[in-house]
Amino acid sequence: MSWLVTGGAGFVGVNLVRLLATRGIRARVFDDLTHGRREDLAGLDAELVVGDIRDAAAVDRALAGVELVVHLAAHTRVMDSIADPTGSFDVNVRGTLVLLEACRRRGGLRRFILASTGGAVLGDAVPPVHEGMPARPLSPYGASKLACEGYCSAYYGSYAIPTVALRFSNVYGPYSYLKGSVVPVFFKRILAGEPLVIHGDGAQTRDFLYVDDLCRAIVAAAERECSGEVLHIGSGRETTIRDLADQMLTVTGIPVPIEWRAARTGEVRRNFACTDRARAVLGFVPAVSLEEGLLRTWDWFRRASPSVTGEAPGRGASFD
């Protein structure tokens, strides 16, 4: 089965392409390289097609001969979407629609897997969050992903394109140095000897999922019948940002201070996922604990240094 991974030179994409390679699958990667690096695909039997997800002609060419699409290409930073909501809509929603339309014209697709998000789509829902909860996004990013889910549902209902939306929790792991999320930003700051910046009181919670577990869930969504589904993919465990910082300082053994700043608008207070539906449909059970995942990620960041740089001074991590 031939795979197209949009955003495949980014964090999740590189890890997915590497997993596919171990299974003898040669993926085609479509990426504009603004948030990814071709060097991370070096040594892999993968085809890289450079292009913009909003470019219909480029997308159509990338789809030639493809049976399965994993759509990861997106702008994912909550704070960036608040600063530029139209840009978030343009890349995330219009880009998804361009891709779905190209799939509809070509036909023959066996699965379309959308990368979505639970926390940003559902907003301040009382956790554990699940698929039956009403969507109340608090940020333009969350609204854009909800719209993408809606278009996937519509193209499944109207054109029988076998779509599935996977709502990722807070994913971390190797090759995440260009991400603005909390784990890579904290590791980069620790490497640089800079304080860990926490906005708010640190009691806000997230569901941290190691990237290898996520990639196994994506492969399961390709192999199992799940058309029309929306599924939460997470660890099912709730961790405060303060506890995360403490664990990361323990793992690294490097004593940098914590710098406390005012809370930010648009960020969800509590979030962790109920993964019962993903277990029933995909057989998905996360295998890597937070402690083990942080150890693996730290080992990668240490080996990748000094090519890994810290977050810009004055800028904190996004918790979503």
PDB file of C-alpha atoms in Angstrom:
ATOM      1  CA  MET A   1       0.000   0.000   0.000  1.00  0.00           C
ATOM      2  CA  SER A   2       1.471   3.371  -1.057  1.00  0.00           C
ATOM      3  CA  TRP A   3       1.494   6.128   1.577  1.00  0.00           C
ATOM      4  CA  LEU A   4       1.528   9.928   1.297  1.00  0.00           C
ATOM      5  CA  VAL A   5       2.475  11.756   4.493  1.00  0.00           C
ATOM      6  CA  THR A   6       1.807  15.499   4.334  1.00  0.00           C
ATOM      7  CA  GLY A   7       4.024  17.399   6.734  1.00  0.00           C
ATOM      8  CA  GLY A   8       6.204  14.310   6.673  1.00  0.00           C
ATOM      9  CA  ALA A   9       9.458  16.197   7.274  1.00  0.00           C
ATOM     10  CA  GLY A  10       8.119  17.518  10.580  1.00  0.00           C
ATOM     11  CA  PHE A  11       8.258  15.991  14.035  1.00  0.00           C
ATOM     12  CA  VAL A  12       5.490  13.372  13.876  1.00  0.00           C
ATOM     13  CA  GLY A  13       6.014  12.805  10.161  1.00  0.00           C
ATOM     14  CA  VAL A  14       9.693  11.888  10.449  1.00  0.00           C
ATOM     15  CA  ASN A  15       8.968   9.437  13.249  1.00  0.00           C
ATOM     16  CA  LEU A  16       6.109   7.902  11.251  1.00  0.00           C
ATOM     17  CA  VAL A  17       8.210   7.553   8.091  1.00  0.00           C
ATOM     18  CA  ARG A  18      10.926   5.867  10.155  1.00  0.00           C
ATOM     19  CA  LEU A  19       8.418   3.392  11.592  1.00  0.00           C
ATOM     20  CA  LEU A  20       7.051   2.652   8.128  1.00  0.00           C
ATOM     21  CA  ALA A  21      10.584   2.029   6.855  1.00  0.00           C
ATOM     22  CA  THR A  22      11.063  -0.677   9.501  1.00  0.00           C
ATOM     23  CA  ARG A  23       7.985  -2.366   8.030  1.00  0.00           C
ATOM     24  CA  GLY A  24       9.287  -2.205   4.485  1.00  0.00           C
ATOM     25  CA  ILE A  25       6.978   0.657   3.467  1.00  0.00           C
ATOM     26  CA  ARG A  26       8.442   3.456   1.330  1.00  0.00           C
ATOM     27  CA  ALA A  27       6.468   6.619   2.027  1.00  0.00           C
ATOM     28  CA  ARG A  28       6.130   9.718  -0.115  1.00  0.00           C
ATOM     29  CA  VAL A  29       6.572  12.890   1.936  1.00  0.00           C
ATOM     30  CA  PHE A  30       4.903  16.171   0.950  1.00  0.00           C
ATOM     31  CA  ASP A  31       6.245  19.149   2.897  1.00  0.00           C
ATOM     32  CA  ASP A  32       7.063  22.816   2.364  1.00  0.00           C
ATOM     33  CA  LEU A  33      10.008  22.494   4.811  1.00  0.00           C
ATOM     34  CA  THR A  34       9.024  25.525   6.893  1.00  0.00           C
ATOM     35  CA  HIS A  35       8.678  23.358  10.016  1.00  0.00           C
ATOM     36  CA  GLY A  36      10.707  20.350   8.893  1.00  0.00           C
ATOM     37  CA  ARG A  37      14.150  19.459   7.581  1.00  0.00           C
ATOM     38  CA  ARG A  38      15.070  17.228   4.683  1.00  0.00           C
ATOM     39  CA  GLU A  39      18.146  16.129   6.667  1.00  0.00           C
ATOM     40  CA  ASP A  40      15.888  14.256   9.091  1.00  0.00           C
ATOM     41  CA  LEU A  41      14.794  11.994   6.250  1.00  0.00           C
ATOM     42  CA  ALA A  42      18.381  11.212   5.244  1.00  0.00           C
ATOM     43  CA  GLY A  43      19.121   7.521   5.042  1.00  0.00           C
ATOM     44  CA  LEU A  44      15.457   6.603   4.737  1.00  0.00           C
ATOM     45  CA  ASP A  45      13.966   5.092   1.614  1.00  0.00           C
ATOM     46  CA  ALA A  46      11.433   7.914   1.309  1.00  0.00           C
ATOM     47  CA  GLU A  47      10.501  10.206  -1.573  1.00  0.00           C
ATOM     48  CA  LEU A  48      10.388  13.906  -0.691  1.00  0.00           C
ATOM     49  CA  VAL A  49       8.106  16.208  -2.687  1.00  0.00           C
ATOM     50  CA  VAL A  50       8.475  19.867  -1.704  1.00  0.00           C
ATOM     51  CA  GLY A  51       5.280  21.871  -2.012  1.00  0.00           C
ATOM     52  CA  ASP A  52       2.532  23.873  -0.309  1.00  0.00           C
ATOM     53  CA  ILE A  53      -0.576  22.051   0.907  1.00  0.00           C
ATOM     54  CA  ARG A  54      -2.708  24.880  -0.542  1.00  0.00           C
ATOM     55  CA  ASP A  55      -1.283  24.388  -4.049  1.00  0.00           C
ATOM     56  CA  ALA A  56      -3.851  22.184  -5.800  1.00  0.00           C
ATOM     57  CA  ALA A  57      -1.565  21.264  -8.698  1.00  0.00           C
ATOM     58  CA  ALA A  58       1.310  20.274  -6.404  1.00  0.00           C
ATOM     59  CA  VAL A  59      -1.015  18.254  -4.174  1.00  0.00           C
ATOM     60  CA  ASP A  60      -2.506  16.480  -7.171  1.00  0.00           C
ATOM     61  CA  ARG A  61       0.950  15.475  -8.395  1.00  0.00           C
ATOM     62  CA  ALA A  62       1.924  14.232  -4.942  1.00  0.00           C
ATOM     63  CA  LEU A  63      -1.157  11.989  -4.833  1.00  0.00           C
ATOM     64  CA  ALA A  64      -0.253  10.061  -7.984  1.00  0.00           C
ATOM     65  CA  GLY A  65      -0.424   6.346  -7.237  1.00  0.00           C
ATOM     66  CA  VAL A  66      -1.222   6.885  -3.548  1.00  0.00           C
ATOM     67  CA  GLU A  67      -3.662   4.641  -1.680  1.00  0.00           C
ATOM     68  CA  LEU A  68      -3.337   6.044   1.843  1.00  0.00           C
ATOM     69  CA  VAL A  69      -2.971   9.636   3.070  1.00  0.00           C
ATOM     70  CA  VAL A  70      -1.800  10.761   6.508  1.00  0.00           C
ATOM     71  CA  HIS A  71      -2.487  14.488   6.728  1.00  0.00           C
ATOM     72  CA  LEU A  72      -0.122  16.056   9.260  1.00  0.00           C
ATOM     73  CA  ALA A  73       0.643  19.355   7.483  1.00  0.00           C
ATOM     74  CA  ALA A  74      -0.711  22.198   9.626  1.00  0.00           C
ATOM     75  CA  HIS A  75       0.079  25.262  11.688  1.00  0.00           C
ATOM     76  CA  THR A  76      -0.283  23.908  15.228  1.00  0.00           C
ATOM     77  CA  ARG A  77       0.789  26.638  17.664  1.00  0.00           C
ATOM     78  CA  VAL A  78      -2.146  27.982  19.665  1.00  0.00           C
ATOM     79  CA  MET A  79      -0.547  31.366  20.365  1.00  0.00           C
ATOM     80  CA  ASP A  80       0.352  31.844  16.699  1.00  0.00           C
ATOM     81  CA  SER A  81      -3.263  31.150  15.729  1.00  0.00           C
ATOM     82  CA  ILE A  82      -4.456  33.794  18.178  1.00  0.00           C
ATOM     83  CA  ALA A  83      -2.027  36.299  16.663  1.00  0.00           C
ATOM     84  CA  ASP A  84      -2.973  35.334  13.077  1.00  0.00           C
ATOM     85  CA  PRO A  85      -6.339  33.531  12.893  1.00  0.00           C
ATOM     86  CA  THR A  86      -6.707  33.949   9.135  1.00  0.00           C
ATOM     87  CA  GLY A  87      -3.310  32.365   8.553  1.00  0.00           C
ATOM     88  CA  SER A  88      -4.289  29.419  10.730  1.00  0.00           C
ATOM     89  CA  PHE A  89      -7.524  29.006   8.762  1.00  0.00           C
ATOM     90  CA  ASP A  90      -5.771  29.306   5.412  1.00  0.00           C
ATOM     91  CA  VAL A  91      -3.199  26.579   6.007  1.00  0.00           C
ATOM     92  CA  ASN A  92      -5.238  24.230   8.161  1.00  0.00           C
ATOM     93  CA  VAL A  93      -8.749  24.433   6.717  1.00  0.00           C
ATOM     94  CA  ARG A  94      -8.140  25.460   3.122  1.00  0.00           C
ATOM     95  CA  GLY A  95      -5.148  23.128   2.901  1.00  0.00           C
ATOM     96  CA  THR A  96      -7.239  20.199   4.135  1.00  0.00           C
ATOM     97  CA  LEU A  97     -10.005  21.021   1.677  1.00  0.00           C
ATOM     98  CA  VAL A  98      -7.530  21.188  -1.221  1.00  0.00           C
ATOM     99  CA  LEU A  99      -6.223  17.750  -0.236  1.00  0.00           C
ATOM    100  CA  LEU A 100      -9.693  16.224   0.162  1.00  0.00           C
ATOM    101  CA  GLU A 101     -10.771  17.599  -3.211  1.00  0.00           C
ATOM    102  CA  ALA A 102      -7.705  16.121  -4.884  1.00  0.00           C
ATOM    103  CA  CYS A 103      -8.497  12.759  -3.268  1.00  0.00           C
ATOM    104  CA  ARG A 104     -12.095  12.983  -4.471  1.00  0.00           C
ATOM    105  CA  ARG A 105     -11.036  13.703  -8.049  1.00  0.00           C
ATOM    106  CA  ARG A 106      -8.543  10.856  -8.129  1.00  0.00           C
ATOM    107  CA  GLY A 107     -10.622   8.226  -6.356  1.00  0.00           C
ATOM    108  CA  GLY A 108      -9.387   4.849  -5.163  1.00  0.00           C
ATOM    109  CA  LEU A 109      -8.232   6.029  -1.736  1.00  0.00           C
ATOM    110  CA  ARG A 110      -8.227   3.352   0.975  1.00  0.00           C
ATOM    111  CA  ARG A 111      -7.864   5.701   3.964  1.00  0.00           C
ATOM    112  CA  PHE A 112      -7.495   9.409   4.751  1.00  0.00           C
ATOM    113  CA  ILE A 113      -6.111   9.957   8.263  1.00  0.00           C
ATOM    114  CA  LEU A 114      -6.453  13.494   9.646  1.00  0.00           C
ATOM    115  CA  ALA A 115      -4.256  14.713  12.486  1.00  0.00           C
ATOM    116  CA  SER A 116      -6.528  16.605  14.858  1.00  0.00           C
ATOM    117  CA  THR A 117      -6.431  17.617  18.522  1.00  0.00           C
ATOM    118  CA  GLY A 118      -8.577  16.867  21.533  1.00  0.00           C
ATOM    119  CA  GLY A 119      -7.739  19.700  23.907  1.00  0.00           C
ATOM    120  CA  ALA A 120      -7.931  22.568  21.429  1.00  0.00           C
ATOM    121  CA  VAL A 121     -11.151  21.304  19.798  1.00  0.00           C
ATOM    122  CA  LEU A 122     -13.039  20.604  23.033  1.00  0.00           C
ATOM    123  CA  GLY A 123     -11.786  23.597  25.005  1.00  0.00           C
ATOM    124  CA  ASP A 124     -12.266  23.586  28.770  1.00  0.00           C
ATOM    125  CA  ALA A 125     -14.235  20.342  28.875  1.00  0.00           C
ATOM    126  CA  VAL A 126     -14.074  18.401  32.136  1.00  0.00           C
ATOM    127  CA  PRO A 127     -11.558  15.576  31.608  1.00  0.00           C
ATOM    128  CA  PRO A 128     -11.146  12.802  30.778  1.00  0.00           C
ATOM    129  CA  VAL A 129     -12.254  14.049  27.368  1.00  0.00           C
ATOM    130  CA  HIS A 130     -13.979  11.661  24.994  1.00  0.00           C
ATOM    131  CA  GLU A 131     -15.515  11.549  21.524  1.00  0.00           C
ATOM    132  CA  GLY A 132     -19.062  12.248  22.718  1.00  0.00           C
ATOM    133  CA  MET A 133     -18.295  15.665  24.188  1.00  0.00           C
ATOM    134  CA  PRO A 134     -19.482  18.850  22.424  1.00  0.00           C
ATOM    135  CA  ALA A 135     -16.754  20.877  20.751  1.00  0.00           C
ATOM    136  CA  ARG A 136     -16.097  24.335  22.220  1.00  0.00           C
ATOM    137  CA  PRO A 137     -12.720  25.527  20.905  1.00  0.00           C
ATOM    138  CA  LEU A 138     -11.096  28.438  22.718  1.00  0.00           C
ATOM    139  CA  SER A 139      -8.521  29.283  20.038  1.00  0.00           C
ATOM    140  CA  PRO A 140      -8.512  29.758  16.263  1.00  0.00           C
ATOM    141  CA  TYR A 141      -6.260  26.695  16.060  1.00  0.00           C
ATOM    142  CA  GLY A 142      -8.893  24.564  17.780  1.00  0.00           C
ATOM    143  CA  ALA A 143     -11.599  26.017  15.541  1.00  0.00           C
ATOM    144  CA  SER A 144      -9.545  25.243  12.439  1.00  0.00           C
ATOM    145  CA  LYS A 145      -9.095  21.605  13.444  1.00  0.00           C
ATOM    146  CA  LEU A 146     -12.799  21.279  14.222  1.00  0.00           C
ATOM    147  CA  ALA A 147     -13.537  22.571  10.724  1.00  0.00           C
ATOM    148  CA  CYS A 148     -11.107  20.012   9.276  1.00  0.00           C
ATOM    149  CA  GLU A 149     -12.903  17.240  11.147  1.00  0.00           C
ATOM    150  CA  GLY A 150     -16.182  18.521   9.734  1.00  0.00           C
ATOM    151  CA  TYR A 151     -14.910  18.439   6.169  1.00  0.00           C
ATOM    152  CA  CYS A 152     -13.574  14.914   6.654  1.00  0.00           C
ATOM    153  CA  SER A 153     -16.980  13.818   7.925  1.00  0.00           C
ATOM    154  CA  ALA A 154     -18.678  15.537   4.986  1.00  0.00           C
ATOM    155  CA  TYR A 155     -16.396  13.956   2.391  1.00  0.00           C
ATOM    156  CA  TYR A 156     -16.981  10.554   3.962  1.00  0.00           C
ATOM    157  CA  GLY A 157     -20.749  11.065   3.962  1.00  0.00           C
ATOM    158  CA  SER A 158     -21.026  12.719   0.546  1.00  0.00           C
ATOM    159  CA  TYR A 159     -18.258  11.074  -1.487  1.00  0.00           C
ATOM    160  CA  ALA A 160     -17.440   7.881   0.470  1.00  0.00           C
ATOM    161  CA  ILE A 161     -13.844   8.955   1.056  1.00  0.00           C
ATOM    162  CA  PRO A 162     -12.797   6.734   4.002  1.00  0.00           C
ATOM    163  CA  THR A 163     -11.676   9.414   6.438  1.00  0.00           C
ATOM    164  CA  VAL A 164     -10.771   9.096  10.103  1.00  0.00           C
ATOM    165  CA  ALA A 165      -9.770  11.912  12.473  1.00  0.00           C
ATOM    166  CA  LEU A 166      -7.259  11.124  15.207  1.00  0.00           C
ATOM    167  CA  ARG A 167      -7.246  13.648  18.031  1.00  0.00           C
ATOM    168  CA  PHE A 168      -3.655  13.685  19.237  1.00  0.00           C
ATOM    169  CA  SER A 169      -2.884  14.559  22.832  1.00  0.00           C
ATOM    170  CA  ASN A 170       0.399  16.358  23.678  1.00  0.00           C
ATOM    171  CA  VAL A 171       2.930  14.379  21.657  1.00  0.00           C
ATOM    172  CA  TYR A 172       6.653  14.517  22.440  1.00  0.00           C
ATOM    173  CA  GLY A 173       9.794  12.661  21.427  1.00  0.00           C
ATOM    174  CA  PRO A 174      12.840  12.761  19.120  1.00  0.00           C
ATOM    175  CA  TYR A 175      13.016  15.166  16.151  1.00  0.00           C
ATOM    176  CA  SER A 176      10.818  17.735  17.924  1.00  0.00           C
ATOM    177  CA  TYR A 177      13.405  20.537  18.067  1.00  0.00           C
ATOM    178  CA  LEU A 178      11.359  22.846  15.804  1.00  0.00           C
ATOM    179  CA  LYS A 179       8.210  22.383  17.879  1.00  0.00           C
ATOM    180  CA  GLY A 180       6.995  25.131  20.201  1.00  0.00           C
ATOM    181  CA  SER A 181       5.355  22.681  22.608  1.00  0.00           C
ATOM    182  CA  VAL A 182       6.386  22.353  26.213  1.00  0.00           C
ATOM    183  CA  VAL A 183       8.632  19.263  26.245  1.00  0.00           C
ATOM    184  CA  PRO A 184      11.019  20.293  23.447  1.00  0.00           C
ATOM    185  CA  VAL A 185      11.099  23.907  24.602  1.00  0.00           C
ATOM    186  CA  PHE A 186      11.942  22.874  28.160  1.00  0.00           C
ATOM    187  CA  PHE A 187      14.680  20.494  26.963  1.00  0.00           C
ATOM    188  CA  LYS A 188      16.171  23.199  24.747  1.00  0.00           C
ATOM    189  CA  ARG A 189      16.170  25.644  27.649  1.00  0.00           C
ATOM    190  CA  ILE A 190      17.811  23.101  29.935  1.00  0.00           C
ATOM    191  CA  LEU A 191      20.538  22.516  27.330  1.00  0.00           C
ATOM    192  CA  ALA A 192      21.077  26.277  27.097  1.00  0.00           C
ATOM    193  CA  GLY A 193      21.105  26.731  30.892  1.00  0.00           C
ATOM    194  CA  GLU A 194      18.023  28.958  30.714  1.00  0.00           C
ATOM    195  CA  PRO A 195      15.071  28.992  33.141  1.00  0.00           C
ATOM    196  CA  LEU A 196      11.933  27.004  32.379  1.00  0.00           C
ATOM    197  CA  VAL A 197       9.129  29.505  31.760  1.00  0.00           C
ATOM    198  CA  ILE A 198       5.724  28.481  33.108  1.00  0.00           C
ATOM    199  CA  HIS A 199       2.703  30.670  32.405  1.00  0.00           C
ATOM    200  CA  GLY A 200       0.140  30.531  35.207  1.00  0.00           C
ATOM    201  CA  ASP A 201       0.442  28.502  38.394  1.00  0.00           C
ATOM    202  CA  GLY A 202       1.733  25.278  36.828  1.00  0.00           C
ATOM    203  CA  ALA A 203      -1.342  23.327  37.934  1.00  0.00           C
ATOM    204  CA  GLN A 204      -2.687  23.178  34.376  1.00  0.00           C
ATOM    205  CA  THR A 205      -2.648  19.596  33.120  1.00  0.00           C
ATOM    206  CA  ARG A 206      -1.956  17.787  29.864  1.00  0.00           C
ATOM    207  CA  ASP A 207      -1.894  14.245  28.489  1.00  0.00           C
ATOM    208  CA  PHE A 208       1.650  13.516  27.257  1.00  0.00           C
ATOM    209  CA  LEU A 209       2.027  10.783  24.635  1.00  0.00           C
ATOM    210  CA  TYR A 210       5.339   9.457  23.347  1.00  0.00           C
ATOM    211  CA  VAL A 211       5.600   9.741  19.576  1.00  0.00           C
ATOM    212  CA  ASP A 212       6.253   6.028  18.979  1.00  0.00           C
ATOM    213  CA  ASP A 213       2.899   5.208  20.574  1.00  0.00           C
ATOM    214  CA  LEU A 214       1.182   7.765  18.357  1.00  0.00           C
ATOM    215  CA  CYS A 215       2.789   6.340  15.220  1.00  0.00           C
ATOM    216  CA  ARG A 216       1.576   2.863  16.136  1.00  0.00           C
ATOM    217  CA  ALA A 217      -1.944   4.284  16.425  1.00  0.00           C
ATOM    218  CA  ILE A 218      -1.660   5.870  12.968  1.00  0.00           C
ATOM    219  CA  VAL A 219      -0.576   2.560  11.449  1.00  0.00           C
ATOM    220  CA  ALA A 220      -3.483   0.832  13.196  1.00  0.00           C
ATOM    221  CA  ALA A 221      -5.872   3.396  11.696  1.00  0.00           C
ATOM    222  CA  ALA A 222      -4.498   2.491   8.273  1.00  0.00           C
ATOM    223  CA  GLU A 223      -4.909  -1.236   8.829  1.00  0.00           C
ATOM    224  CA  ARG A 224      -8.241  -1.455  10.674  1.00  0.00           C
ATOM    225  CA  GLU A 225     -11.721  -0.459   9.549  1.00  0.00           C
ATOM    226  CA  CYS A 226     -12.394   2.921  11.144  1.00  0.00           C
ATOM    227  CA  SER A 227     -13.912   5.071   8.384  1.00  0.00           C
ATOM    228  CA  GLY A 228     -15.993   7.961   9.698  1.00  0.00           C
ATOM    229  CA  GLU A 229     -14.536   7.744  13.201  1.00  0.00           C
ATOM    230  CA  VAL A 230     -13.134  10.479  15.439  1.00  0.00           C
ATOM    231  CA  LEU A 231     -10.754   8.922  17.976  1.00  0.00           C
ATOM    232  CA  HIS A 232      -8.771  10.300  20.903  1.00  0.00           C
ATOM    233  CA  ILE A 233      -5.155   9.118  20.921  1.00  0.00           C
ATOM    234  CA  GLY A 234      -3.454   9.767  24.242  1.00  0.00           C
ATOM    235  CA  SER A 235      -1.834   8.214  27.279  1.00  0.00           C
ATOM    236  CA  GLY A 236      -4.959   8.583  29.392  1.00  0.00           C
ATOM    237  CA  ARG A 237      -2.820  10.081  32.175  1.00  0.00           C
ATOM    238  CA  GLU A 238      -3.052  13.621  33.581  1.00  0.00           C
ATOM    239  CA  THR A 239       0.184  15.474  34.375  1.00  0.00           C
ATOM    240  CA  THR A 240       0.572  19.030  35.661  1.00  0.00           C
ATOM    241  CA  ILE A 241       3.052  21.312  33.952  1.00  0.00           C
ATOM    242  CA  ARG A 242       4.847  21.781  37.279  1.00  0.00           C
ATOM    243  CA  ASP A 243       5.193  18.009  37.702  1.00  0.00           C
ATOM    244  CA  LEU A 244       6.412  17.728  34.113  1.00  0.00           C
ATOM    245  CA  ALA A 245       9.088  20.361  34.771  1.00  0.00           C
ATOM    246  CA  ASP A 246      10.204  18.548  37.929  1.00  0.00           C
ATOM    247  CA  GLN A 247      10.441  15.210  36.083  1.00  0.00           C
ATOM    248  CA  MET A 248      12.446  16.792  33.274  1.00  0.00           C
ATOM    249  CA  LEU A 249      14.876  18.388  35.728  1.00  0.00           C
ATOM    250  CA  THR A 250      15.285  14.999  37.422  1.00  0.00           C
ATOM    251  CA  VAL A 251      15.860  13.212  34.107  1.00  0.00           C
ATOM    252  CA  THR A 252      18.481  15.717  32.957  1.00  0.00           C
ATOM    253  CA  GLY A 253      20.190  16.280  36.295  1.00  0.00           C
ATOM    254  CA  ILE A 254      20.686  19.930  35.316  1.00  0.00           C
ATOM    255  CA  PRO A 255      19.362  22.398  37.934  1.00  0.00           C
ATOM    256  CA  VAL A 256      17.908  25.339  36.013  1.00  0.00           C
ATOM    257  CA  PRO A 257      15.371  27.606  37.766  1.00  0.00           C
ATOM    258  CA  ILE A 258      11.673  27.950  36.967  1.00  0.00           C
ATOM    259  CA  GLU A 259      10.458  31.400  35.903  1.00  0.00           C
ATOM    260  CA  TRP A 260       6.783  32.118  36.597  1.00  0.00           C
ATOM    261  CA  ARG A 261       4.783  34.397  34.310  1.00  0.00           C
ATOM    262  CA  ALA A 262       1.157  35.438  33.879  1.00  0.00           C
ATOM    263  CA  ALA A 263      -1.325  32.941  32.466  1.00  0.00           C
ATOM    264  CA  ARG A 264      -2.179  33.266  28.760  1.00  0.00           C
ATOM    265  CA  THR A 265      -5.580  33.469  27.115  1.00  0.00           C
ATOM    266  CA  GLY A 266      -6.772  30.698  24.812  1.00  0.00           C
ATOM    267  CA  GLU A 267      -4.992  27.873  26.645  1.00  0.00           C
ATOM    268  CA  VAL A 268      -6.979  25.008  28.127  1.00  0.00           C
ATOM    269  CA  ARG A 269      -6.773  24.564  31.913  1.00  0.00           C
ATOM    270  CA  ARG A 270      -7.076  20.774  32.214  1.00  0.00           C
ATOM    271  CA  ASN A 271      -6.893  18.038  29.614  1.00  0.00           C
ATOM    272  CA  PHE A 272      -6.383  14.305  29.385  1.00  0.00           C
ATOM    273  CA  ALA A 273      -8.079  11.761  27.177  1.00  0.00           C
ATOM    274  CA  CYS A 274     -10.249   8.718  27.602  1.00  0.00           C
ATOM    275  CA  THR A 275      -8.847   6.254  25.066  1.00  0.00           C
ATOM    276  CA  ASP A 276     -11.494   3.530  25.422  1.00  0.00           C
ATOM    277  CA  ARG A 277     -12.838   4.103  21.918  1.00  0.00           C
ATOM    278  CA  ALA A 278      -9.357   3.975  20.362  1.00  0.00           C
ATOM    279  CA  ARG A 279      -8.699   0.737  22.231  1.00  0.00           C
ATOM    280  CA  ALA A 280     -11.958  -0.787  20.963  1.00  0.00           C
ATOM    281  CA  VAL A 281     -11.591   0.336  17.334  1.00  0.00           C
ATOM    282  CA  LEU A 282      -7.813   0.277  16.816  1.00  0.00           C
ATOM    283  CA  GLY A 283      -6.603  -2.001  19.586  1.00  0.00           C
ATOM    284  CA  PHE A 284      -4.521   0.969  20.738  1.00  0.00           C
ATOM    285  CA  VAL A 285      -2.834   0.781  24.145  1.00  0.00           C
ATOM    286  CA  PRO A 286       0.070   3.179  24.852  1.00  0.00           C
ATOM    287  CA  ALA A 287       3.238   1.333  25.831  1.00  0.00           C
ATOM    288  CA  VAL A 288       5.760   4.029  26.854  1.00  0.00           C
ATOM    289  CA  SER A 289       5.528   5.675  30.285  1.00  0.00           C
ATOM    290  CA  LEU A 290       6.181   9.391  30.702  1.00  0.00           C
ATOM    291  CA  GLU A 291       9.403   8.700  32.609  1.00  0.00           C
ATOM    292  CA  GLU A 292      10.718   6.358  29.910  1.00  0.00           C
ATOM    293  CA  GLY A 293       9.600   8.682  27.112  1.00  0.00           C
ATOM    294  CA  LEU A 294      11.342  11.669  28.696  1.00  0.00           C
ATOM    295  CA  LEU A 295      14.532   9.624  29.119  1.00  0.00           C
ATOM    296  CA  ARG A 296      14.482   8.630  25.433  1.00  0.00           C
ATOM    297  CA  THR A 297      13.722  12.185  24.340  1.00  0.00           C
ATOM    298  CA  TRP A 298      16.446  13.681  26.512  1.00  0.00           C
ATOM    299  CA  ASP A 299      18.957  11.182  25.148  1.00  0.00           C
ATOM    300  CA  TRP A 300      18.062  12.287  21.633  1.00  0.00           C
ATOM    301  CA  PHE A 301      18.301  16.014  22.481  1.00  0.00           C
ATOM    302  CA  ARG A 302      21.721  15.538  24.095  1.00  0.00           C
ATOM    303  CA  ARG A 303      23.006  13.720  21.028  1.00  0.00           C
ATOM    304  CA  ALA A 304      21.471  16.302  18.665  1.00  0.00           C
ATOM    305  CA  SER A 305      23.068  19.245  20.514  1.00  0.00           C
ATOM    306  CA  PRO A 306      24.522  21.748  19.540  1.00  0.00           C
ATOM    307  CA  SER A 307      22.320  21.756  16.419  1.00  0.00           C
ATOM    308  CA  VAL A 308      19.338  22.072  18.763  1.00  0.00           C
ATOM    309  CA  THR A 309      18.854  25.662  19.868  1.00  0.00           C
ATOM    310  CA  GLY A 310      16.850  27.151  22.703  1.00  0.00           C
ATOM    311  CA  GLU A 311      13.550  28.959  22.358  1.00  0.00           C
ATOM    312  CA  ALA A 312      13.850  32.672  21.707  1.00  0.00           C
ATOM    313  CA  PRO A 313      14.410  34.680  24.909  1.00  0.00           C
ATOM    314  CA  GLY A 314      11.182  35.909  26.438  1.00  0.00           C
ATOM    315  CA  ARG A 315       9.046  33.319  24.712  1.00  0.00           C
ATOM    316  CA  GLY A 316       7.484  30.499  26.687  1.00  0.00           C
ATOM    317  CA  ALA A 317       6.339  27.094  25.587  1.00  0.00           C
ATOM    318  CA  SER A 318       2.885  26.345  24.292  1.00  0.00           C
ATOM    319  CA  PHE A 319       1.154  23.829  26.539  1.00  0.00           C
ATOM    320  CA  ASP A 320      -1.085  22.652  23.645  1.00  0.00           C
TER     321      ASP A 320
END
